[in-house]
Amino acid sequence: MANRWRYPDLGFGIGLRTVHFPHILANHPPVDWFEILSENFMDTGGRPLYVLDQVAERYPVVLHGVSMSVGSTDPINFDFLRKLKLLAQRTKAHWVSDHLCWTGVSGINVHDLLPMPYTDESLQHTIDRVKIISEFLERPLVLENPSTYVEFSASNWTEWDFITTLAEQADCGLLLDVNNIYVSSFNHGFDPHDYIDRIPADRVVQIHLAGHTNKGTHILDTHSDHVIEAVWELYRRVYQTMGGIATLLEWDESIPSFEVVHSEALKARQYRESPGKSNEEAHAA
Amino acid sequence: MRPDSLPRLQRWMQAVILTPGDCEEALASEAATREIGVHDARGVILPSKTLQPNERLDIYRDMYEARLLEALSVDYPGLADLLGEELFAELLRLYIRAHPSRSYTLNDLGDNLPEFLRLVEGLPRAQFAYDLARLELAYSKIFDAAETPPLSHEAITAVPAGAWEKARLVPVAAFQLIAMRYPAQLYLEALREEKLPPPIRRKDTWLAIYRRDYAVMALSLTRPAFDVLSALAAGNSLGDAILAGKMNTPTRHRLLTTMFQSWTSEGLFQAIRTEPRPKEAVGKSATTAGSAAAQWPTE
Ligand SMILES: [Fe+2]
């Protein structure tokens, strides 16, 4: 099933990371596409931008940011959006994504993907902002579900209902992070299948996969390891219900060689091919 | 405003994250209780099967400090090495309290650290630490400065001999001058090459920081050369800049031949302006990063 904007299934990509710059420039490895961390390139005119230009010339790229602060009650930062828009034009990015979160208020930046309370008020607030941002960027914003570690007692929506309603009413795209669904389901004790089954397939333009750190009492979304089997199985379910969607592997801590990261991304292929467990078995797992 | 309104919840949660100490102290802090009182705060976050609300908040509190300290450590590896892990971390914790990030980019987070060092009492090797931090900040800024193509050889040879005195040389964007009491660059070089740093000895040092093939470089300058470059960066003509260098004749000759050649071959300039300087620009500082740092550090 294609998404409503007919954004392409770019295949299996990886995040562009500084430690891999020399390898990529020297070898032009056969990667389907790269995801660019927007903030790493918005305020530099040096080597990072030079490398990005080389990459964007050869590979399809999408922009992925962490600082848009879509859910914040501070004013929208149009200076940030202007730079982001220019970067998207420069790299011919297929789409631009950020997270369903806030990163700070009162002019301060906490540099974290802070959780939204899932209330009617915050839903309406976020819908209004996403509309303004999409209009400014002249493209539908794509929003990712973050990993979260707290739940607000004020919340009267489930995360999956909240994000679905937000996407429909603000007419935005979704970046479904399958690992984040798993992490949050562990931290808050919900069934990840309920989440996946509720998400409107025609709005999902990208998938994230990543490793995490299980602390026993909770899971941290560290992007520091291989993807665990349970997350791969969730990915299979996403494929079965939504079809082929551009899939990206994130690795941000203890980053191994380019080949290791790339082959981890390519593992996703097998979960698109083999039938795997039935829904009932997957539920029971 | 309802106690659980979105603006209030966000301000409260941010206050709890930013306030140091344990979570109870943060919840009882002035910044947090201004939004939600201690009693009501207990009900804001739900417990999970395994964690109490405070333990869940601590995840964000711990990550905040770890993330900001990590970003600053990347920008100031030399200072970290000089002060040692513990003292450096303690310093950074004080710093982020005094200067929380106000930008969407972490690139700017450490901008005030050198000046902050000057306010810290009892810092060991304070002047050297200050020089080192300023140099590391300059390196970071030059790494990210805009790329402006340097003057070509043809552009230089095209200037008629008689026009040089009034010519103004515009430095590339990735250019900064720095004067230090200590040769802090040697410390950073040793660190980069994983060698033992040289003994810290006082020696007045003048550097031009710039980029070559996207790598950040430091060029050692004599005091007169530093003064000439400072004057050029401030928009003065070559003739006036040379006067600012206060040199005797042989030094001036050497500057005009070998030094000038090395500056242009290192790509320090992006343009030569032979037309007179626009009136309104006189007296204003140059637009490059250079002018701001081209001052003698106060003791
Ligand atoms: Fe993600």
Coordinates of C-alpha atoms and ligand atoms in Angstrom, one line a residue:
Chain A
M1 CA 0.0 0.0 0.0
A2 CA 1.5 3.3 -1.0
N3 CA 1.3 6.4 1.2
R4 CA -1.1 9.1 0.1
W5 CA 1.6 11.4 -1.1
R6 CA 3.2 8.6 -3.2
Y7 CA 6.6 9.2 -1.5
P8 CA 8.8 6.3 -2.8
D9 CA 9.8 3.2 -0.9
L10 CA 13.5 4.1 -0.9
G11 CA 14.6 0.6 0.2
F12 CA 17.0 0.1 3.1
G13 CA 19.0 3.1 4.2
I14 CA 21.3 4.1 7.1
G15 CA 21.9 7.3 8.9
L16 CA 24.8 9.4 7.7
R17 CA 27.4 9.6 10.5
T18 CA 30.7 11.5 10.7
V19 CA 32.8 8.4 11.5
H20 CA 31.7 6.9 8.2
F21 CA 32.5 9.9 6.1
P22 CA 35.9 8.7 4.8
H23 CA 34.6 5.3 3.9
I24 CA 31.6 6.7 2.0
L25 CA 33.6 9.3 0.1
A26 CA 36.3 6.7 -0.8
N27 CA 34.1 3.8 -1.7
H28 CA 30.7 5.1 -2.6
P29 CA 29.1 2.0 -1.0
P30 CA 25.9 0.7 -2.6
V31 CA 23.5 2.0 0.0
D32 CA 19.9 2.6 -1.1
W33 CA 19.6 5.9 0.7
F34 CA 20.8 8.0 3.6
E35 CA 19.0 9.8 6.4
I36 CA 20.7 13.1 7.3
L37 CA 20.5 14.6 10.8
S38 CA 19.4 18.1 9.9
E39 CA 21.0 19.9 12.8
N40 CA 24.4 18.5 12.0
F41 CA 24.5 20.5 8.7
M42 CA 22.3 23.6 9.2
D43 CA 25.0 25.7 10.9
T44 CA 28.2 24.6 9.2
G45 CA 30.0 25.7 6.1
G46 CA 32.9 23.4 6.6
R47 CA 33.7 19.7 6.0
P48 CA 30.3 18.3 7.1
L49 CA 28.5 20.4 4.4
Y50 CA 31.1 19.4 1.8
V51 CA 30.5 15.7 2.5
L52 CA 26.8 16.2 2.6
D53 CA 26.9 17.7 -0.9
Q54 CA 28.8 14.7 -2.2
V55 CA 26.4 12.3 -0.6
A56 CA 23.3 14.1 -1.8
E57 CA 24.6 14.1 -5.3
R58 CA 24.9 10.3 -5.4
Y59 CA 22.2 9.0 -3.1
P60 CA 18.6 9.7 -2.3
V61 CA 18.4 11.5 1.1
V62 CA 15.8 12.5 3.6
L63 CA 16.2 15.0 6.5
H64 CA 15.6 14.0 10.0
G65 CA 15.7 16.5 12.9
V66 CA 15.5 16.6 16.6
S67 CA 15.1 20.3 17.4
M68 CA 11.8 21.4 15.8
S69 CA 10.0 21.1 19.2
V70 CA 6.7 20.6 17.5
G71 CA 4.8 20.2 20.8
S72 CA 6.4 23.1 22.7
T73 CA 4.4 26.0 24.0
D74 CA 7.2 28.4 23.1
P75 CA 6.8 30.2 19.8
I76 CA 7.7 28.4 16.6
N77 CA 11.3 29.0 15.6
F78 CA 11.0 30.3 12.1
D79 CA 14.7 31.0 11.8
F80 CA 15.3 27.2 12.4
L81 CA 12.6 26.3 9.9
R82 CA 14.1 28.7 7.3
K83 CA 17.5 27.0 7.5
L84 CA 15.8 23.6 7.5
K85 CA 13.9 24.4 4.3
L86 CA 17.1 25.6 2.6
L87 CA 18.9 22.4 3.6
A88 CA 16.0 20.3 2.2
Q89 CA 16.2 22.2 -1.1
R90 CA 20.0 21.9 -1.2
T91 CA 19.9 18.1 -0.7
K92 CA 16.7 17.5 -2.7
A93 CA 15.4 15.7 0.3
H94 CA 12.5 13.4 -0.3
W95 CA 10.9 14.4 2.9
V96 CA 11.6 16.2 6.2
S97 CA 10.9 14.6 9.6
D98 CA 11.1 15.4 13.3
H99 CA 9.6 14.0 16.5
L100 CA 6.3 14.2 18.3
C101 CA 7.8 15.9 21.3
W102 CA 9.0 19.2 22.8
T103 CA 12.6 20.1 23.5
G104 CA 12.3 23.1 25.8
V105 CA 10.3 26.1 26.9
S106 CA 11.0 29.7 28.1
G107 CA 13.8 30.0 25.5
I108 CA 15.8 27.1 26.9
N109 CA 16.7 24.0 25.0
V110 CA 17.0 20.7 26.9
H111 CA 18.2 18.9 23.8
D112 CA 16.0 15.9 24.5
L113 CA 12.9 14.5 22.9
L114 CA 10.6 15.3 25.8
P115 CA 7.3 13.5 26.1
M116 CA 3.9 15.1 25.4
P117 CA 1.0 14.6 27.7
Y118 CA -1.7 13.0 25.5
T119 CA -4.5 15.4 26.3
D120 CA -7.1 17.2 24.2
E121 CA -5.3 20.4 24.8
S122 CA -1.9 19.2 23.7
L123 CA -3.5 17.4 20.7
Q124 CA -5.1 20.6 19.4
H125 CA -1.9 22.6 20.1
T126 CA 0.2 20.2 18.2
I127 CA -2.3 19.9 15.3
D128 CA -2.2 23.7 14.9
R129 CA 1.6 23.9 15.0
V130 CA 2.1 21.0 12.5
K131 CA -0.2 22.8 10.1
I132 CA 1.8 26.0 10.3
I133 CA 5.1 24.2 10.0
S134 CA 4.0 22.1 7.0
E135 CA 2.7 25.2 5.3
F136 CA 6.0 27.0 5.9
L137 CA 8.1 24.0 4.6
E138 CA 5.7 23.6 1.7
R139 CA 5.5 19.9 2.3
P140 CA 3.8 17.7 4.8
L141 CA 5.9 17.4 7.9
V142 CA 6.7 13.8 8.8
L143 CA 6.5 13.0 12.6
E144 CA 8.2 10.2 14.4
N145 CA 6.9 8.5 17.6
P146 CA 9.7 8.9 20.2
S147 CA 10.7 6.6 23.0
T148 CA 9.3 7.8 26.3
Y149 CA 10.0 7.1 29.9
V150 CA 7.2 8.8 31.8
E151 CA 3.4 8.8 31.4
F152 CA 1.4 11.8 32.6
S153 CA -1.7 11.2 34.7
A154 CA -3.4 14.0 32.7
S155 CA -3.3 11.9 29.5
N156 CA -6.7 10.8 28.3
W157 CA -5.5 9.4 24.9
T158 CA -3.3 6.4 24.1
E159 CA -0.2 7.4 22.2
W160 CA -1.4 5.5 19.1
D161 CA -4.8 7.2 19.1
F162 CA -3.1 10.6 19.7
I163 CA -0.6 10.3 16.9
T164 CA -3.2 8.9 14.5
T165 CA -5.6 11.7 15.2
L166 CA -2.8 14.2 15.0
A167 CA -1.6 12.9 11.6
E168 CA -5.2 12.9 10.2
Q169 CA -6.2 16.3 11.4
A170 CA -2.9 18.1 10.7
D171 CA -2.6 16.1 7.5
C172 CA 1.0 15.1 8.2
G173 CA 3.1 12.0 7.5
L174 CA 4.4 9.5 10.0
L175 CA 7.8 8.0 10.6
L176 CA 7.1 4.8 12.5
D177 CA 10.0 3.9 14.7
V178 CA 9.4 0.3 15.4
N179 CA 12.1 0.2 18.1
N180 CA 10.5 3.2 19.9
I181 CA 7.1 1.4 19.9
Y182 CA 8.8 -1.6 21.5
V183 CA 10.7 0.6 24.0
S184 CA 7.7 2.6 25.0
S185 CA 5.5 -0.6 25.2
F186 CA 8.1 -2.1 27.6
N187 CA 8.3 1.1 29.7
H188 CA 4.6 1.7 29.9
G189 CA 3.3 -1.8 29.6
F190 CA 1.1 -1.8 26.5
D191 CA 0.9 -4.2 23.6
P192 CA 2.9 -3.0 20.7
H193 CA 0.6 -4.7 18.3
D194 CA -2.3 -2.5 19.4
Y195 CA -0.1 0.4 18.4
I196 CA 0.9 -0.9 15.0
D197 CA -2.6 -2.0 14.1
R198 CA -4.1 1.4 14.8
I199 CA -1.6 3.4 12.7
P200 CA -3.0 4.5 9.3
A201 CA -0.8 2.9 6.7
D202 CA -1.4 5.5 4.1
R203 CA 0.4 8.1 6.3
V204 CA 3.5 6.1 7.1
V205 CA 6.3 7.2 4.8
Q206 CA 9.3 5.8 6.7
I207 CA 10.3 3.2 9.2
H208 CA 13.1 3.4 11.8
L209 CA 14.9 0.4 13.3
A210 CA 17.5 0.6 16.0
G211 CA 19.1 -1.2 18.9
H212 CA 18.4 -0.2 22.5
T213 CA 19.7 -0.8 26.1
N214 CA 17.6 -2.9 28.4
K215 CA 18.1 -1.7 32.0
G216 CA 15.8 -4.4 33.4
T217 CA 13.4 -1.9 35.0
H218 CA 13.1 0.1 31.7
I219 CA 14.6 0.3 28.3
L220 CA 16.7 3.3 27.0
D221 CA 16.5 4.2 23.3
T222 CA 20.3 4.4 22.8
H223 CA 20.8 3.3 19.2
S224 CA 23.9 1.5 20.5
D225 CA 23.4 -2.0 19.3
H226 CA 21.9 -4.5 16.9
V227 CA 18.2 -4.6 16.5
I228 CA 16.7 -7.2 18.8
E229 CA 14.6 -10.1 17.5
A230 CA 11.3 -8.9 19.0
V231 CA 11.7 -5.6 17.1
W232 CA 12.4 -7.4 13.9
E233 CA 9.2 -9.3 14.4
L234 CA 7.3 -6.1 14.9
Y235 CA 8.9 -4.9 11.6
R236 CA 7.6 -8.0 9.9
R237 CA 4.1 -7.2 11.1
V238 CA 4.4 -3.6 9.9
Y239 CA 5.4 -5.0 6.5
Q240 CA 2.5 -7.5 6.5
T241 CA -0.1 -4.8 7.3
M242 CA 1.4 -1.8 5.5
G243 CA 3.6 -3.1 2.7
G244 CA 7.0 -1.9 1.7
I245 CA 8.0 1.4 3.3
A246 CA 11.4 3.1 3.2
T247 CA 13.3 1.6 6.1
L248 CA 16.2 3.1 7.9
L249 CA 18.6 1.7 10.5
E250 CA 19.8 4.1 13.2
W251 CA 23.1 3.6 15.1
D252 CA 24.4 6.5 17.1
E253 CA 26.4 5.1 20.0
S254 CA 29.4 2.8 19.9
I255 CA 29.0 3.0 16.1
P256 CA 30.7 0.0 14.4
S257 CA 32.2 -0.1 10.9
F258 CA 30.1 1.0 8.0
E259 CA 29.8 -2.6 6.8
V260 CA 28.3 -3.7 10.1
V261 CA 25.8 -0.9 10.1
H262 CA 24.8 -1.5 6.5
S263 CA 24.4 -5.2 6.8
E264 CA 22.2 -4.6 9.9
A265 CA 20.0 -2.4 7.7
L266 CA 19.9 -5.1 5.0
K267 CA 18.7 -7.7 7.4
A268 CA 15.4 -6.0 7.1
R269 CA 15.0 -7.5 3.6
Q270 CA 14.5 -11.0 5.0
Y271 CA 11.6 -9.8 7.2
R272 CA 10.0 -8.5 4.1
E273 CA 10.4 -11.8 2.3
S274 CA 9.7 -14.7 4.7
P275 CA 6.1 -15.0 6.0
G276 CA 7.2 -15.3 9.6
K277 CA 4.9 -15.9 12.5
S278 CA 1.1 -15.5 12.1
N279 CA -0.5 -12.6 13.8
E280 CA -1.7 -14.8 16.6
E281 CA 1.7 -16.3 17.3
A282 CA 3.2 -12.8 17.2
H283 CA 0.7 -11.6 19.7
A284 CA 1.5 -14.5 22.0
A285 CA 5.2 -13.9 21.7
Chain B
M1 CA -4.6 28.1 34.2
R2 CA -5.3 24.5 35.2
P3 CA -2.5 22.8 37.1
D4 CA -2.2 20.2 34.3
S5 CA -2.3 22.7 31.4
L6 CA 0.3 22.1 28.7
P7 CA 2.4 25.2 29.3
R8 CA 2.5 24.6 33.0
L9 CA 3.3 20.9 32.6
Q10 CA 6.2 21.8 30.3
R11 CA 7.6 24.5 32.4
W12 CA 7.3 22.2 35.5
M13 CA 9.0 19.2 33.8
Q14 CA 11.8 21.4 32.4
A15 CA 12.4 22.9 35.9
V16 CA 12.6 19.4 37.4
I17 CA 15.1 18.3 34.7
L18 CA 17.3 21.4 35.0
T19 CA 17.5 21.6 38.7
P20 CA 20.5 19.7 40.1
G21 CA 20.4 17.5 43.2
D22 CA 18.1 14.6 43.7
C23 CA 14.6 14.5 42.3
E24 CA 12.9 15.4 45.5
E25 CA 15.0 18.5 45.7
A26 CA 14.2 19.4 42.1
L27 CA 10.4 18.9 42.8
A28 CA 10.7 21.2 45.8
S29 CA 12.8 23.8 43.9
E30 CA 11.4 27.3 43.5
A31 CA 11.3 26.9 39.7
A32 CA 9.3 23.7 39.9
T33 CA 6.9 24.8 42.7
R34 CA 6.2 28.0 40.9
E35 CA 4.3 25.8 38.4
I36 CA 3.1 22.8 40.5
G37 CA 3.3 22.5 44.3
V38 CA 5.1 19.6 45.9
H39 CA 1.9 17.9 46.9
D40 CA 0.3 18.1 43.5
A41 CA 3.5 17.2 41.8
R42 CA 3.3 13.7 43.2
G43 CA 0.4 12.9 41.0
V44 CA 1.7 14.4 37.8
I45 CA 3.7 11.3 36.6
L46 CA 2.3 7.8 36.9
P47 CA 4.4 5.0 38.3
S48 CA 5.2 2.0 36.0
K49 CA 5.3 -1.6 37.2
T50 CA 8.9 -1.2 37.9
L51 CA 9.6 2.5 38.6
Q52 CA 8.3 5.2 40.8
P53 CA 7.5 8.6 39.3
N54 CA 10.7 10.1 40.6
E55 CA 12.8 7.3 39.1
R56 CA 11.1 7.8 35.8
L57 CA 11.8 11.6 35.9
D58 CA 15.4 10.8 36.9
I59 CA 15.9 9.1 33.5
Y60 CA 15.3 12.5 31.8
R61 CA 17.3 14.3 34.5
D62 CA 20.3 12.0 34.1
M63 CA 20.2 12.1 30.3
Y64 CA 20.1 15.9 30.3
E65 CA 23.3 16.3 32.2
A66 CA 25.0 13.4 30.3
R67 CA 24.1 14.8 26.9
L68 CA 25.3 18.3 27.6
L69 CA 28.5 17.2 29.2
E70 CA 29.2 14.9 26.3
A71 CA 28.7 17.8 23.8
L72 CA 31.0 20.1 25.8
S73 CA 33.6 17.3 26.1
V74 CA 33.7 17.0 22.4
D75 CA 34.3 20.7 22.0
Y76 CA 36.9 21.0 24.8
P77 CA 39.1 17.8 24.9
G78 CA 42.2 19.8 25.8
L79 CA 40.5 21.5 28.8
A80 CA 39.1 18.1 29.9
D81 CA 42.6 16.6 29.8
L82 CA 44.1 19.5 31.6
L83 CA 41.6 19.6 34.5
G84 CA 41.0 15.8 34.7
E85 CA 37.7 14.1 34.4
E86 CA 36.3 14.9 37.8
L87 CA 37.1 18.6 38.0
F88 CA 36.1 19.1 34.3
A89 CA 32.7 17.5 34.9
E90 CA 32.2 19.6 38.0
L91 CA 33.1 22.7 36.1
L92 CA 30.7 21.8 33.3
R93 CA 27.9 21.2 35.7
L94 CA 28.3 24.7 37.1
Y95 CA 28.6 26.0 33.6
I96 CA 25.4 24.5 32.2
R97 CA 23.5 25.9 35.3
A98 CA 24.8 29.3 34.6
H99 CA 24.5 29.0 30.8
P100 CA 21.7 26.6 29.9
S101 CA 21.4 26.1 26.1
R102 CA 19.3 28.7 24.4
S103 CA 19.8 27.5 20.9
Y104 CA 18.5 24.6 18.9
T105 CA 22.0 23.6 18.1
L106 CA 24.5 22.2 20.5
N107 CA 27.3 23.9 18.5
D108 CA 26.8 27.1 20.5
L109 CA 26.6 25.5 23.9
G110 CA 30.2 26.1 24.8
D111 CA 30.5 29.6 23.5
N112 CA 30.7 31.1 27.0
L113 CA 32.9 28.6 28.6
P114 CA 36.3 30.4 28.2
E115 CA 34.8 33.6 29.9
F116 CA 33.1 31.4 32.5
L117 CA 36.5 30.0 33.5
R118 CA 37.6 33.5 34.5
L119 CA 34.9 33.6 37.1
V120 CA 35.8 30.3 38.7
E121 CA 37.9 30.8 41.9
G122 CA 40.8 28.6 42.6
L123 CA 41.0 27.0 39.2
P124 CA 44.4 25.4 38.8
R125 CA 46.6 26.9 36.0
A126 CA 43.8 29.5 35.4
Q127 CA 45.5 31.6 32.7
F128 CA 46.6 28.5 30.7
A129 CA 43.2 26.9 31.0
Y130 CA 41.7 30.2 29.7
D131 CA 44.0 30.3 26.7
L132 CA 43.4 26.6 26.0
A133 CA 39.6 27.0 26.1
R134 CA 39.7 30.1 23.9
L135 CA 41.8 28.2 21.4
E136 CA 39.5 25.2 21.4
L137 CA 36.5 27.5 20.9
A138 CA 38.3 29.1 18.0
Y139 CA 39.0 25.7 16.5
S140 CA 35.3 24.8 16.7
K141 CA 34.1 28.0 15.2
I142 CA 36.6 27.8 12.3
F143 CA 35.6 24.2 11.7
D144 CA 32.1 25.3 11.0
A145 CA 32.6 28.8 9.4
A146 CA 31.4 29.4 5.9
E147 CA 33.6 28.3 3.0
T148 CA 34.8 31.2 1.0
P149 CA 37.2 30.5 -1.9
P150 CA 40.6 32.0 -1.3
L151 CA 42.3 34.4 -3.6
S152 CA 43.8 32.9 -6.7
H153 CA 47.4 33.5 -7.7
E154 CA 46.1 35.3 -10.8
A155 CA 44.0 37.7 -8.7
I156 CA 47.1 38.6 -6.7
T157 CA 49.4 39.1 -9.7
A158 CA 46.7 41.2 -11.4
V159 CA 47.0 43.9 -8.8
P160 CA 49.2 46.7 -10.2
A161 CA 52.3 47.4 -8.1
G162 CA 51.2 50.9 -7.3
A163 CA 47.8 49.8 -6.0
W164 CA 49.1 47.6 -3.1
E165 CA 49.5 50.4 -0.5
K166 CA 45.8 51.3 -0.7
A167 CA 44.6 47.7 -1.2
R168 CA 42.5 46.1 1.4
L169 CA 42.8 42.4 1.9
V170 CA 39.6 40.6 3.0
P171 CA 40.3 37.5 5.1
V172 CA 38.3 34.3 4.3
A173 CA 35.3 33.6 6.6
A174 CA 37.1 30.8 8.3
F175 CA 39.8 33.0 9.8
Q176 CA 40.4 34.1 13.3
L177 CA 43.3 35.6 15.2
I178 CA 44.1 34.8 18.7
A179 CA 46.7 36.1 21.1
M180 CA 47.6 34.0 24.2
R181 CA 49.9 34.1 27.2
Y182 CA 50.8 30.4 26.7
P183 CA 51.4 28.3 23.5
A184 CA 48.2 26.3 24.1
Q185 CA 48.3 24.9 20.5
L186 CA 51.3 22.7 21.5
Y187 CA 49.2 21.1 24.2
L188 CA 46.4 20.3 21.8
E189 CA 48.8 19.0 19.1
A190 CA 50.4 16.6 21.6
L191 CA 46.9 15.4 22.7
R192 CA 45.9 14.9 19.1
E193 CA 49.1 12.9 18.4
E194 CA 48.5 11.0 21.6
K195 CA 51.8 12.2 23.0
L196 CA 52.6 13.5 26.5
P197 CA 51.8 17.3 26.5
P198 CA 54.8 19.5 26.7
P199 CA 55.5 21.3 30.1
I200 CA 53.3 24.4 30.5
R201 CA 55.6 27.4 30.1
R202 CA 54.6 31.0 29.8
K203 CA 55.3 32.3 26.2
D204 CA 53.4 35.0 24.5
T205 CA 51.8 33.4 21.4
W206 CA 50.1 34.8 18.4
L207 CA 48.1 32.5 16.0
A208 CA 46.0 32.7 12.9
I209 CA 43.4 29.9 12.9
Y210 CA 42.0 29.0 9.5
R211 CA 41.0 26.1 7.3
R212 CA 42.9 24.3 4.6
D213 CA 41.0 21.6 2.7
Y214 CA 38.4 21.7 5.4
A215 CA 41.0 20.9 8.1
V216 CA 41.5 23.5 10.9
M217 CA 45.1 24.9 11.0
A218 CA 47.0 27.1 13.3
L219 CA 49.7 29.4 11.9
S220 CA 52.2 30.9 14.4
L221 CA 52.7 34.6 14.0
T222 CA 55.2 37.1 15.2
R223 CA 53.7 40.1 17.2
P224 CA 54.2 42.5 14.2
A225 CA 52.6 40.0 11.8
F226 CA 49.7 39.5 14.2
D227 CA 49.2 43.3 14.4
V228 CA 49.3 43.6 10.6
L229 CA 46.8 40.8 10.1
S230 CA 44.5 42.3 12.9
A231 CA 44.6 45.6 11.1
L232 CA 43.8 44.0 7.8
A233 CA 41.0 42.0 9.3
A234 CA 39.6 45.3 10.7
G235 CA 39.4 46.6 7.1
N236 CA 42.5 48.8 7.0
S237 CA 44.6 49.2 3.8
L238 CA 47.8 47.2 3.5
G239 CA 49.8 50.5 3.9
D240 CA 48.0 51.4 7.2
A241 CA 48.2 47.8 8.4
I242 CA 51.9 47.7 8.0
L243 CA 52.2 50.9 10.0
A244 CA 50.2 49.2 12.7
G245 CA 52.8 46.5 12.8
K246 CA 55.4 49.0 14.1
M247 CA 58.3 47.3 12.4
N248 CA 61.8 48.2 11.5
T249 CA 62.8 48.2 7.9
P250 CA 64.3 44.7 7.6
T251 CA 61.3 43.2 9.4
R252 CA 58.9 45.1 7.1
H253 CA 60.8 43.8 4.1
R254 CA 60.6 40.2 5.3
L255 CA 56.9 40.6 6.1
L256 CA 56.2 42.0 2.6
T257 CA 58.0 39.1 0.9
T258 CA 58.0 35.8 2.7
M259 CA 55.2 36.3 5.2
F260 CA 52.8 37.8 2.8
Q261 CA 53.5 35.0 0.4
S262 CA 52.9 32.4 3.0
W263 CA 49.6 34.1 4.0
T264 CA 48.3 34.1 0.5
S265 CA 49.5 30.5 -0.3
E266 CA 47.8 29.4 2.9
G267 CA 44.6 30.9 1.5
L268 CA 44.0 33.5 4.3
F269 CA 42.4 36.0 2.0
Q270 CA 39.3 35.9 -0.2
A271 CA 39.5 39.2 -1.9
I272 CA 41.6 42.3 -2.7
R273 CA 39.7 45.5 -2.8
T274 CA 41.6 48.3 -4.6
E275 CA 38.7 50.8 -4.6
P276 CA 38.6 53.2 -1.6
R277 CA 37.0 52.0 1.5
P278 CA 33.3 53.0 1.8
K279 CA 33.0 55.9 4.3
E280 CA 30.5 54.2 6.7
A281 CA 32.7 51.2 7.1
V282 CA 35.6 53.1 8.5
G283 CA 36.1 52.5 12.2
K284 CA 33.8 49.5 12.2
S285 CA 35.2 46.1 12.8
A286 CA 35.7 43.7 10.0
T287 CA 33.0 41.1 9.3
T288 CA 35.2 38.1 9.8
A289 CA 35.4 36.1 12.9
G290 CA 38.9 37.5 13.2
S291 CA 38.2 40.9 14.6
A292 CA 36.5 39.7 17.8
A293 CA 39.4 37.6 18.9
A294 CA 42.1 39.9 17.8
Q295 CA 42.5 41.5 21.1
W296 CA 45.1 41.1 23.8
P297 CA 43.6 38.9 26.5
T298 CA 43.3 40.8 29.8
E299 CA 45.2 39.2 32.6
Ligands
FE1 FE 14.0 6.9 15.4

